[in-house]
């Protein structure tokens, strides 16, 4: 059990770290490679989109090919991408390395999450899911600080090289962890549907990124094309013999609710994590290390609040626990927005504490969603859950970036620093609104009684179904 938990923790941390580690080093990358804001966003989004797009089919491959082969191939590809990114000298090479790492992470994550169902008992799954989600939140928060330290004292290339020790340890640990073999009875991956939905996600994200540039025609074209691919995907899924998303999952109210709520959580916090170090450097004049350091407060708050989750869920239910967490995150975002005009870091700390503590309370999303699905769909369900998070991260960077860019452009007459601060405030308030929407939907969609009535008799969520 301990080795499985260590493997899960390392994988959760390193694959999530790459979502935010570029944040504090982004200005250095931009200066060295002459990148503008949209190109800089793609350095981040280039990791998240293939991660999200490949996850559903990757989950099916885990079920079909087995955990050992998937983990080994994913770790090797992730390491190659890390080495290539650290040695890159052009924007296209950096983005290509990020795409390779994102694709590799898409296969690593569902394989690691499926260990929760195959290697651990009911109590162990709850512990493992809490460890997994806590590592995600800590990595999201620590990423900018670590990126700042590496880019300031070494070079931004070390933002990539730092992944290699994690890869080496996990490869060494893999033979010592019990893993399931291939399952020839598992369905074939729906590669065609995956290509359609991934293309749609890329087009929609590109539309949001371009929206921040003030253009009208290009975002509209990308948006219409993306919507067309989304409609195509839905129709294709209805007719397909081998679906990308099994009908047993789409008909499970709690599972689809968890996907939706997780999407809104990521939309709110991911863009803020990416742009906070940029604001601290460009508006407050801090160096890369100090710019990312305040986000350590978020990580500390996550760790401190995580022990409250096992206490809260049996007493209040997963739906109320998650809703309270999202509402707390929203309060933290509003608190940071309220003090943003003050050119100091210290007043932002209380808001950051609330963001971290609230994020910790959202950890039941993963464990509860996995409990209500059949074991044969463990890999696919794990892939979809993480796809929702990664898609929300990509769209969050694009959306908050678009809001920031539009408001900054409108306020350029006030000076560059004031305009950037105004755009950041608008982004914070937008994120807070998304978190509140997520809290409302959590109360409606994650209600255990509603999940019981729509789960088709699957009682795997029994530990939560007794909650009031």
Phi, psi and omega in degrees: 000317183297316180297321177298316180295322177296316179299315180296317182295314180298316181295317178299317184292309188288322180289330178277327179306321183289351173290324189238350186295337179282349189300305182289333179274356184301316177300323178293317177298317181298318180294315184291325184253006177057055181261140171271180186299314179300318179296322179295322177298324182289338173298323177279311183294330180300336174277318189285321185292310176296328175303307182291318186291326183270346186301314182299314179288330177294321177299320177295324178293326176299314179297326186272317186266341180101155185288321186297309182297319180295314180296317182296312180295319180295318180295318179296315179295321178298318179294319178298317178298320179297315180295318180295320179294320180294332181264357186294147180236000178226162180299318182295324178292319178298312181296321179296320178296321178295321178297317179298316178296320179296319178296318179294318179298328179298330178272330180292314190296309179296329176295319179290317180294327179294340175297334177301321183274327187267335186250347188236149175279185185301314179294319179297324178296320179296317178295314181298319179294323178292317177300315181301307184292324177296319178296323177300309183294319179296318179295319177300320183281321183280338184309307181300321180293314179297319177298323179293317179298314183293316183288330182279321187259342175241264172196165183295341177300332180288347172300329177273314184299333183296341178289334189297319177300323178297317179299315182297315181295318181292324176294322178290327182280334187307313181296343183266357179254130179293124181232150180281146177278185181290152179240097182299338180282347180294150182292159176287142177297137180275075186296323180297314178296322178299318179296319181295311184290326178293318177300318178299318180296319179297316182294317179295317179297318178299323178298317180292319178299313182292334178300325179291345179276357177086358178282163181241316187292312184295312177300321179297317180296314178298317182296316179296316179297317179298318178297322178298317178293325178296316178296318178301317180299314181299315180294321179296318180297323181294329184263344189289142174287316177252103185276149174292320178245110181304144182298332178296333179275320180293336179270002181264107186302315183294319182295311179295328176295319178297320177301315183295313182294319179296324177300316181290322177300312181294322177302323183285314190268332189293315179296323179295317178299321183290318188268347180299311177298326178296316178298316182297327179281313187278328184262321181263352177074025180274158174281173182304320182292307182294332180293323180268344186301321181302335180288348173298328177302322178297315180298316179298318179295323177299311181298319182292324184272341183303321178299344178287338186297308179299335177282321186283320187299311180296333184274321186245349183089154180295327183293317179288324179297312180295318180298318178297321178297314180294321177296323178293319175301315179300318178298320178296319179297318178295321179297319178294320179298323182295327182259002183301326177297341179282120185281049179222157182273320188307316180298345181277345187300313180303319178296320179294324177298317179296321179298315180293313181297318179295321179297324178299324182287353176272001184300332178297346179306313183288308185295318181294316180297322179287331181291330187267003178252155179292150184298329181293343178255017185301314181294316180296315180297319178298318179297318180293321178298315180287327176300319178300317180294316182290321177298319178295326178294314180297312180292328178296315176299317181293315184292308180296325176297321179293316178299314180300315183294318181295313181292320179298316179298319181292337185247018181300334179296342180274356185109152186297316183292316179295323179295317178296318179297320178295320177295321179294319177299315178299321177295320178298316181292324175298315179298320180298320178298320178295321179295320179294321175299318177299321179296317179298315181291328178299318179297326183275317190266336182260008178300120184301325180294319177294321179296325180293321182287339183250005187269005176065029176089001178283117185257022183294342178272018186309321181301333182263337189290344178273355182287150180249000000 
